[in-house]
Amino acid sequence: MVCCATPSIGGDHAISTSFHERLQRAWSHADSLLCVGLDPEPARFPAHLGRGAEHIAAFNRAIIAATADLVCAYKPQIAHFAAVGAEQALVDTVAAVRELAPHAVVILDAKRGDIGSTAAMYAREAFVRYDVDAVTLNPYLGSDSLQPFLEWSDRGTVILCRTSNPGAGEIQDWPESDPLYARIARIAVDKWNPHGNLMLVAGATRPAELARIRELAPDVPLLVPGLGAQGGDLGAAVAAGLDRHGRGLVVNSARAILYAGSGEDFAEQARAEATRMRDALRQAAANTQGSGSQPNT
Amino acid sequence: MVCCATPSIGGDHAISTSFHERLQRAWSHADSLLCVGLDPEPARFPAHLGRGAEHIAAFNRAIIAATADLVCAYKPQIAHFAAVGAEQALVDTVAAVRELAPHAVVILDAKRGDIGSTAAMYAREAFVRYDVDAVTLNPYLGSDSLQPFLEWSDRGTVILCRTSNPGAGEIQDWPESDPLYARIARIAVDKWNPHGNLMLVAGATRPAELARIRELAPDVPLLVPGLGAQGGDLGAAVAAGLDRHGRGLVVNSARAILYAGSGEDFAEQARAEATRMRDALRQAAANTQGSGSQPNT
């Protein structure tokens, strides 16, 4: 069932199945836990492509074409488009995923959070204007700020829990006796998953907290940022976060793949790096399952 | 000093003085604590104006023209533009404030919060693309997510502390012994005000929490949403939040003013409601100062 207010909205890709069914298919189709983060920075584009905002769509399309069979998801980060007025490039990027990687889910990284009436506007931005499969949300404002998203039962809601950045602990790990991130995970499982379309963000930089989130939310898929430039350990993150079915993870990598090369072969370089990461994730998952060390077995 | 990376950006209105100086001037010029929230909902526009997204800029301009002398600030809420692809209307709305109410500060209500490299993109969206005086931010990701905004020393950063929505307490009032909102207020004063350009959001719906924030942050201006449609009590909010100088509050009202009328006289109706609110705020401030009941006297 789609949100009652907009029964006819969304392409067939989006409304014919639940978000979790689409995610399961994406994992199966590509046999991959890898998500490519689309954080376009025109100043880092290869010179031959051009380094202005007008080249964002072409850059993203080249990356998507080069990695389509290697990933379960793409995660465009909206600030990279909004900062330079490239809304149309975001529309074009989502369209490129539908065309070139139709199995993949598109997670819009927007980290929205506002009161109910405004949250409905943000949901419209994500699910109507950009027609993505899921959107990231910030839980600081509580349940009523998330409700307008949760009502879109065919779309995914990806709620920040324990983020990967250095300053996250200042807020999210407090109080020590029962840290906020753990409270968020508990509330999310209890109240924010009415249609089974919940994901949680759990950074790769903190495997212990990631393992705790997996323990509190055994069946919830986790979006895992923080590998590569942010320094997270891939093996530790997979061991901590894999679910009982040997899946449950969407592991994001952006800059390490997007800017693997800066010459005319940038797409081939991106493919090589994405292949390396997909394989490393496969190996880590096999190791974890082989050792029986993941929780909830 | 403006952010080192963009020394020449911003109109003269924005870079010639600090944000707090501009806010002081705005309070003085209009002798008003009132901020009009610009949350355009085309379906509620007067019929004669037209009810599509293409009429947002004209609607906002009419509201600004009708209220310019009554307010210290305007607060456009970005989702209302982004949901319908009306980015140009937001540019036009900011320009209308500069033209018709040059004393007023413009606070972009975006509630952004992301890791450092992405936060810099959001800062660019707010301070370059839309060239606003201040932007609202969500503190869930901690200090490093706010730093790229704080570096814009001539712009204001308005950090969510205790919001006005019904579900806010679930996250922000926990744990009871030392609630998150109070912790945010303390950290904000200690670490997030290096250039004196900090504001905090404290909802009118919870005067006790508002008073606690004023106690913890005696010199920080507060953005106060939650009057009108959300049910906050104006007198209680002013009594709780006024600073030692009888100011320190930017009290937002959106729907009650924007949609005071729905006929051809909608702008006059908006002006009448804004006048009523400005006067009520003046009276409440006079009562509070007269009684000596505000904190920090």
mmCIF file of N, CA, C and O in Angstrom, chain B residues 6-73:
data_model
loop_
_atom_site.group_PDB
_atom_site.id
_atom_site.type_symbol
_atom_site.label_atom_id
_atom_site.label_comp_id
_atom_site.label_asym_id
_atom_site.label_seq_id
_atom_site.Cartn_x
_atom_site.Cartn_y
_atom_site.Cartn_z
ATOM 1 N N THR B 6 35.509 32.035 1.294
ATOM 2 C CA THR B 6 34.611 32.768 0.402
ATOM 3 C C THR B 6 34.557 34.234 0.811
ATOM 4 O O THR B 6 33.508 34.763 1.125
ATOM 5 N N PRO B 7 35.711 34.912 0.789
ATOM 6 C CA PRO B 7 35.774 36.252 1.355
ATOM 7 C C PRO B 7 34.902 37.272 0.645
ATOM 8 O O PRO B 7 34.492 38.249 1.240
ATOM 9 N N SER B 8 34.600 37.052 -0.621
ATOM 10 C CA SER B 8 33.896 38.104 -1.348
ATOM 11 C C SER B 8 32.418 37.803 -1.545
ATOM 12 O O SER B 8 31.734 38.493 -2.256
ATOM 13 N N ILE B 9 31.933 36.760 -0.896
ATOM 14 C CA ILE B 9 30.558 36.335 -1.149
ATOM 15 C C ILE B 9 29.581 37.032 -0.208
ATOM 16 O O ILE B 9 29.883 37.292 0.939
ATOM 17 N N GLY B 10 28.398 37.287 -0.715
ATOM 18 C CA GLY B 10 27.360 37.872 0.130
ATOM 19 C C GLY B 10 27.179 39.338 -0.208
ATOM 20 O O GLY B 10 28.119 40.042 -0.552
ATOM 21 N N GLY B 11 25.948 39.795 -0.101
ATOM 22 C CA GLY B 11 25.678 41.203 -0.357
ATOM 23 C C GLY B 11 26.197 42.052 0.785
ATOM 24 O O GLY B 11 26.561 41.539 1.839
ATOM 25 N N ASP B 12 26.198 43.373 0.602
ATOM 26 C CA ASP B 12 26.692 44.251 1.654
ATOM 27 C C ASP B 12 25.882 44.111 2.932
ATOM 28 O O ASP B 12 26.398 44.239 4.029
ATOM 29 N N HIS B 13 24.580 43.843 2.760
ATOM 30 C CA HIS B 13 23.729 43.681 3.935
ATOM 31 C C HIS B 13 24.286 42.610 4.842
ATOM 32 O O HIS B 13 24.091 42.629 6.037
ATOM 33 N N ALA B 14 24.942 41.623 4.231
ATOM 34 C CA ALA B 14 25.273 40.422 4.978
ATOM 35 C C ALA B 14 26.673 40.461 5.561
ATOM 36 O O ALA B 14 26.909 39.898 6.614
ATOM 37 N N ILE B 15 27.606 41.088 4.896
ATOM 38 C CA ILE B 15 28.979 40.952 5.376
ATOM 39 C C ILE B 15 29.492 42.194 6.088
ATOM 40 O O ILE B 15 30.573 42.189 6.632
ATOM 41 N N SER B 16 28.709 43.270 6.105
ATOM 42 C CA SER B 16 29.237 44.494 6.696
ATOM 43 C C SER B 16 29.166 44.467 8.219
ATOM 44 O O SER B 16 29.853 45.218 8.883
ATOM 45 N N THR B 17 28.321 43.618 8.777
ATOM 46 C CA THR B 17 28.156 43.580 10.226
ATOM 47 C C THR B 17 27.994 42.133 10.663
ATOM 48 O O THR B 17 27.716 41.260 9.857
ATOM 49 N N SER B 18 28.128 41.902 11.958
ATOM 50 C CA SER B 18 27.916 40.553 12.464
ATOM 51 C C SER B 18 26.426 40.242 12.474
ATOM 52 O O SER B 18 25.576 41.143 12.454
ATOM 53 N N PHE B 19 26.125 38.952 12.551
ATOM 54 C CA PHE B 19 24.718 38.557 12.579
ATOM 55 C C PHE B 19 24.006 39.150 13.791
ATOM 56 O O PHE B 19 22.884 39.649 13.677
ATOM 57 N N HIS B 20 24.650 39.110 14.934
ATOM 58 C CA HIS B 20 23.976 39.630 16.127
ATOM 59 C C HIS B 20 23.780 41.137 16.071
ATOM 60 O O HIS B 20 22.772 41.657 16.542
ATOM 61 N N GLU B 21 24.706 41.854 15.452
ATOM 62 C CA GLU B 21 24.494 43.297 15.257
ATOM 63 C C GLU B 21 23.282 43.536 14.358
ATOM 64 O O GLU B 21 22.462 44.418 14.627
ATOM 65 N N ARG B 22 23.183 42.741 13.297
ATOM 66 C CA ARG B 22 22.034 42.914 12.398
ATOM 67 C C ARG B 22 20.728 42.584 13.118
ATOM 68 O O ARG B 22 19.710 43.239 12.923
ATOM 69 N N LEU B 23 20.783 41.553 13.969
ATOM 70 C CA LEU B 23 19.574 41.190 14.713
ATOM 71 C C LEU B 23 19.198 42.297 15.704
ATOM 72 O O LEU B 23 18.019 42.649 15.840
ATOM 73 N N GLN B 24 20.190 42.870 16.373
ATOM 74 C CA GLN B 24 19.913 43.988 17.289
ATOM 75 C C GLN B 24 19.269 45.152 16.534
ATOM 76 O O GLN B 24 18.294 45.752 16.998
ATOM 77 N N ARG B 25 19.814 45.461 15.379
ATOM 78 C CA ARG B 25 19.249 46.557 14.577
ATOM 79 C C ARG B 25 17.828 46.254 14.143
ATOM 80 O O ARG B 25 16.974 47.135 14.086
ATOM 81 N N ALA B 26 17.603 44.979 13.793
ATOM 82 C CA ALA B 26 16.255 44.586 13.344
ATOM 83 C C ALA B 26 15.249 44.745 14.480
ATOM 84 O O ALA B 26 14.142 45.257 14.283
ATOM 85 N N TRP B 27 15.643 44.296 15.687
ATOM 86 C CA TRP B 27 14.758 44.474 16.844
ATOM 87 C C TRP B 27 14.456 45.961 17.070
ATOM 88 O O TRP B 27 13.322 46.351 17.313
ATOM 89 N N SER B 28 15.519 46.783 17.011
ATOM 90 C CA SER B 28 15.360 48.223 17.275
ATOM 91 C C SER B 28 14.511 48.892 16.200
ATOM 92 O O SER B 28 13.593 49.658 16.495
ATOM 93 N N HIS B 29 14.839 48.606 14.959
ATOM 94 C CA HIS B 29 14.184 49.288 13.844
ATOM 95 C C HIS B 29 12.675 49.090 13.895
ATOM 96 O O HIS B 29 11.907 50.038 13.721
ATOM 97 N N ALA B 30 12.254 47.845 14.119
ATOM 98 C CA ALA B 30 10.817 47.550 14.081
ATOM 99 C C ALA B 30 10.194 47.574 15.472
ATOM 100 O O ALA B 30 8.971 47.500 15.591
ATOM 101 N N ASP B 31 11.021 47.692 16.500
ATOM 102 C CA ASP B 31 10.532 47.532 17.877
ATOM 103 C C ASP B 31 9.591 46.331 17.937
ATOM 104 O O ASP B 31 8.442 46.425 18.369
ATOM 105 N N SER B 32 10.113 45.201 17.482
ATOM 106 C CA SER B 32 9.259 44.016 17.338
ATOM 107 C C SER B 32 10.079 42.754 17.531
ATOM 108 O O SER B 32 11.217 42.658 17.069
ATOM 109 N N LEU B 33 9.483 41.780 18.222
ATOM 110 C CA LEU B 33 10.099 40.457 18.381
ATOM 111 C C LEU B 33 9.528 39.466 17.370
ATOM 112 O O LEU B 33 9.874 38.285 17.392
ATOM 113 N N LEU B 34 8.668 39.957 16.487
ATOM 114 C CA LEU B 34 7.923 39.047 15.604
ATOM 115 C C LEU B 34 8.722 38.649 14.361
ATOM 116 O O LEU B 34 9.347 39.484 13.711
ATOM 117 N N CYS B 35 8.670 37.362 14.066
ATOM 118 C CA CYS B 35 9.228 36.793 12.833
ATOM 119 C C CYS B 35 8.071 36.162 12.065
ATOM 120 O O CYS B 35 7.270 35.428 12.647
ATOM 121 N N VAL B 36 7.965 36.466 10.786
ATOM 122 C CA VAL B 36 6.926 35.816 9.979
ATOM 123 C C VAL B 36 7.538 34.604 9.282
ATOM 124 O O VAL B 36 8.513 34.728 8.534
ATOM 125 N N GLY B 37 6.982 33.445 9.571
ATOM 126 C CA GLY B 37 7.425 32.214 8.916
ATOM 127 C C GLY B 37 6.812 32.109 7.538
ATOM 128 O O GLY B 37 5.590 32.204 7.393
ATOM 129 N N LEU B 38 7.656 31.940 6.533
ATOM 130 C CA LEU B 38 7.163 31.853 5.156
ATOM 131 C C LEU B 38 7.096 30.377 4.759
ATOM 132 O O LEU B 38 8.063 29.794 4.285
ATOM 133 N N ASP B 39 5.936 29.781 5.026
ATOM 134 C CA ASP B 39 5.672 28.366 4.740
ATOM 135 C C ASP B 39 4.598 28.306 3.659
ATOM 136 O O ASP B 39 3.439 27.975 3.934
ATOM 137 N N PRO B 40 4.944 28.634 2.432
ATOM 138 C CA PRO B 40 3.898 28.756 1.404
ATOM 139 C C PRO B 40 3.266 27.411 1.041
ATOM 140 O O PRO B 40 3.967 26.457 0.723
ATOM 141 N N GLU B 41 1.945 27.375 1.121
ATOM 142 C CA GLU B 41 1.175 26.197 0.701
ATOM 143 C C GLU B 41 0.224 26.651 -0.391
ATOM 144 O O GLU B 41 -0.839 27.196 -0.107
ATOM 145 N N PRO B 42 0.605 26.419 -1.650
ATOM 146 C CA PRO B 42 -0.193 26.953 -2.764
ATOM 147 C C PRO B 42 -1.678 26.611 -2.684
ATOM 148 O O PRO B 42 -2.519 27.420 -3.095
ATOM 149 N N ALA B 43 -2.023 25.459 -2.118
ATOM 150 C CA ALA B 43 -3.443 25.087 -2.040
ATOM 151 C C ALA B 43 -4.228 26.041 -1.153
ATOM 152 O O ALA B 43 -5.456 26.109 -1.242
ATOM 153 N N ARG B 44 -3.524 26.778 -0.280
ATOM 154 C CA ARG B 44 -4.211 27.708 0.614
ATOM 155 C C ARG B 44 -4.115 29.156 0.134
ATOM 156 O O ARG B 44 -4.571 30.070 0.825
ATOM 157 N N PHE B 45 -3.523 29.379 -1.011
ATOM 158 C CA PHE B 45 -3.427 30.750 -1.523
ATOM 159 C C PHE B 45 -4.824 31.250 -1.899
ATOM 160 O O PHE B 45 -5.703 30.460 -2.247
ATOM 161 N N PRO B 46 -5.019 32.572 -1.866
ATOM 162 C CA PRO B 46 -6.302 33.121 -2.324
ATOM 163 C C PRO B 46 -6.537 32.769 -3.794
ATOM 164 O O PRO B 46 -5.591 32.772 -4.597
ATOM 165 N N ALA B 47 -7.788 32.500 -4.103
ATOM 166 C CA ALA B 47 -8.122 32.040 -5.453
ATOM 167 C C ALA B 47 -7.688 33.034 -6.530
ATOM 168 O O ALA B 47 -7.199 32.642 -7.596
ATOM 169 N N HIS B 48 -7.838 34.334 -6.248
ATOM 170 C CA HIS B 48 -7.536 35.320 -7.293
ATOM 171 C C HIS B 48 -6.052 35.351 -7.631
ATOM 172 O O HIS B 48 -5.656 35.779 -8.712
ATOM 173 N N LEU B 49 -5.211 34.883 -6.674
ATOM 174 C CA LEU B 49 -3.764 34.900 -6.900
ATOM 175 C C LEU B 49 -3.338 33.701 -7.740
ATOM 176 O O LEU B 49 -2.370 33.767 -8.501
ATOM 177 N N GLY B 50 -4.068 32.609 -7.602
ATOM 178 C CA GLY B 50 -3.693 31.366 -8.274
ATOM 179 C C GLY B 50 -3.092 30.410 -7.264
ATOM 180 O O GLY B 50 -2.462 30.832 -6.297
ATOM 181 N N ARG B 51 -3.314 29.104 -7.464
ATOM 182 C CA ARG B 51 -2.943 28.134 -6.434
ATOM 183 C C ARG B 51 -1.888 27.126 -6.890
ATOM 184 O O ARG B 51 -1.870 25.996 -6.438
ATOM 185 N N GLY B 52 -0.997 27.537 -7.765
ATOM 186 C CA GLY B 52 0.093 26.654 -8.178
ATOM 187 C C GLY B 52 1.412 27.125 -7.588
ATOM 188 O O GLY B 52 1.514 28.237 -7.050
ATOM 189 N N ALA B 53 2.425 26.259 -7.701
ATOM 190 C CA ALA B 53 3.750 26.587 -7.176
ATOM 191 C C ALA B 53 4.316 27.841 -7.841
ATOM 192 O O ALA B 53 5.140 28.541 -7.255
ATOM 193 N N GLU B 54 3.859 28.142 -9.057
ATOM 194 C CA GLU B 54 4.383 29.311 -9.771
ATOM 195 C C GLU B 54 3.941 30.629 -9.137
ATOM 196 O O GLU B 54 4.420 31.694 -9.527
ATOM 197 N N HIS B 55 3.032 30.539 -8.152
ATOM 198 C CA HIS B 55 2.570 31.767 -7.496
ATOM 199 C C HIS B 55 3.207 31.978 -6.122
ATOM 200 O O HIS B 55 2.847 32.918 -5.412
ATOM 201 N N ILE B 56 4.135 31.096 -5.740
ATOM 202 C CA ILE B 56 4.737 31.193 -4.407
ATOM 203 C C ILE B 56 5.459 32.524 -4.218
ATOM 204 O O ILE B 56 5.291 33.202 -3.198
ATOM 205 N N ALA B 57 6.262 32.911 -5.192
ATOM 206 C CA ALA B 57 7.047 34.144 -5.033
ATOM 207 C C ALA B 57 6.132 35.358 -4.888
ATOM 208 O O ALA B 57 6.379 36.234 -4.043
ATOM 209 N N ALA B 58 5.063 35.407 -5.667
ATOM 210 C CA ALA B 58 4.140 36.550 -5.597
ATOM 211 C C ALA B 58 3.401 36.576 -4.260
ATOM 212 O O ALA B 58 3.207 37.644 -3.662
ATOM 213 N N PHE B 59 3.003 35.395 -3.786
ATOM 214 C CA PHE B 59 2.333 35.322 -2.485
ATOM 215 C C PHE B 59 3.259 35.824 -1.382
ATOM 216 O O PHE B 59 2.890 36.678 -0.572
ATOM 217 N N ASN B 60 4.490 35.299 -1.365
ATOM 218 C CA ASN B 60 5.437 35.711 -0.330
ATOM 219 C C ASN B 60 5.717 37.208 -0.406
ATOM 220 O O ASN B 60 5.801 37.888 0.619
ATOM 221 N N ARG B 61 5.866 37.709 -1.615
ATOM 222 C CA ARG B 61 6.152 39.140 -1.779
ATOM 223 C C ARG B 61 5.015 39.994 -1.213
ATOM 224 O O ARG B 61 5.265 41.001 -0.546
ATOM 225 N N ALA B 62 3.792 39.569 -1.455
ATOM 226 C CA ALA B 62 2.645 40.314 -0.921
ATOM 227 C C ALA B 62 2.643 40.288 0.605
ATOM 228 O O ALA B 62 2.353 41.302 1.260
ATOM 229 N N ILE B 63 2.977 39.140 1.185
ATOM 230 C CA ILE B 63 3.036 39.030 2.651
ATOM 231 C C ILE B 63 4.151 39.919 3.204
ATOM 232 O O ILE B 63 3.978 40.626 4.205
ATOM 233 N N ILE B 64 5.302 39.895 2.551
ATOM 234 C CA ILE B 64 6.440 40.702 3.018
ATOM 235 C C ILE B 64 6.101 42.190 2.922
ATOM 236 O O ILE B 64 6.345 42.958 3.858
ATOM 237 N N ALA B 65 5.505 42.594 1.803
ATOM 238 C CA ALA B 65 5.139 44.010 1.636
ATOM 239 C C ALA B 65 4.151 44.447 2.715
ATOM 240 O O ALA B 65 4.215 45.570 3.221
ATOM 241 N N ALA B 66 3.262 43.543 3.105
ATOM 242 C CA ALA B 66 2.210 43.896 4.067
ATOM 243 C C ALA B 66 2.704 43.893 5.505
ATOM 244 O O ALA B 66 2.047 44.446 6.392
ATOM 245 N N THR B 67 3.850 43.279 5.771
ATOM 246 C CA THR B 67 4.296 43.109 7.160
ATOM 247 C C THR B 67 5.679 43.695 7.432
ATOM 248 O O THR B 67 6.190 43.585 8.549
ATOM 249 N N ALA B 68 6.286 44.329 6.435
ATOM 250 C CA ALA B 68 7.700 44.721 6.520
ATOM 251 C C ALA B 68 8.030 45.535 7.766
ATOM 252 O O ALA B 68 9.071 45.325 8.393
ATOM 253 N N ASP B 69 7.161 46.462 8.146
ATOM 254 C CA ASP B 69 7.481 47.341 9.277
ATOM 255 C C ASP B 69 7.126 46.721 10.625
ATOM 256 O O ASP B 69 7.340 47.340 11.665
ATOM 257 N N LEU B 70 6.572 45.510 10.598
ATOM 258 C CA LEU B 70 6.068 44.896 11.834
ATOM 259 C C LEU B 70 6.993 43.836 12.407
ATOM 260 O O LEU B 70 6.730 43.320 13.491
ATOM 261 N N VAL B 71 8.052 43.491 11.688
ATOM 262 C CA VAL B 71 8.810 42.289 12.047
ATOM 263 C C VAL B 71 10.305 42.562 12.157
ATOM 264 O O VAL B 71 10.828 43.510 11.568
ATOM 265 N N CYS B 72 10.977 41.688 12.904
ATOM 266 C CA CYS B 72 12.441 41.723 12.955
ATOM 267 C C CYS B 72 13.052 40.694 12.010
ATOM 268 O O CYS B 72 14.247 40.775 11.710
ATOM 269 N N ALA B 73 12.254 39.721 11.573
ATOM 270 C CA ALA B 73 12.828 38.626 10.782
ATOM 271 C C ALA B 73 11.768 37.948 9.926
ATOM 272 O O ALA B 73 10.569 38.014 10.220
#
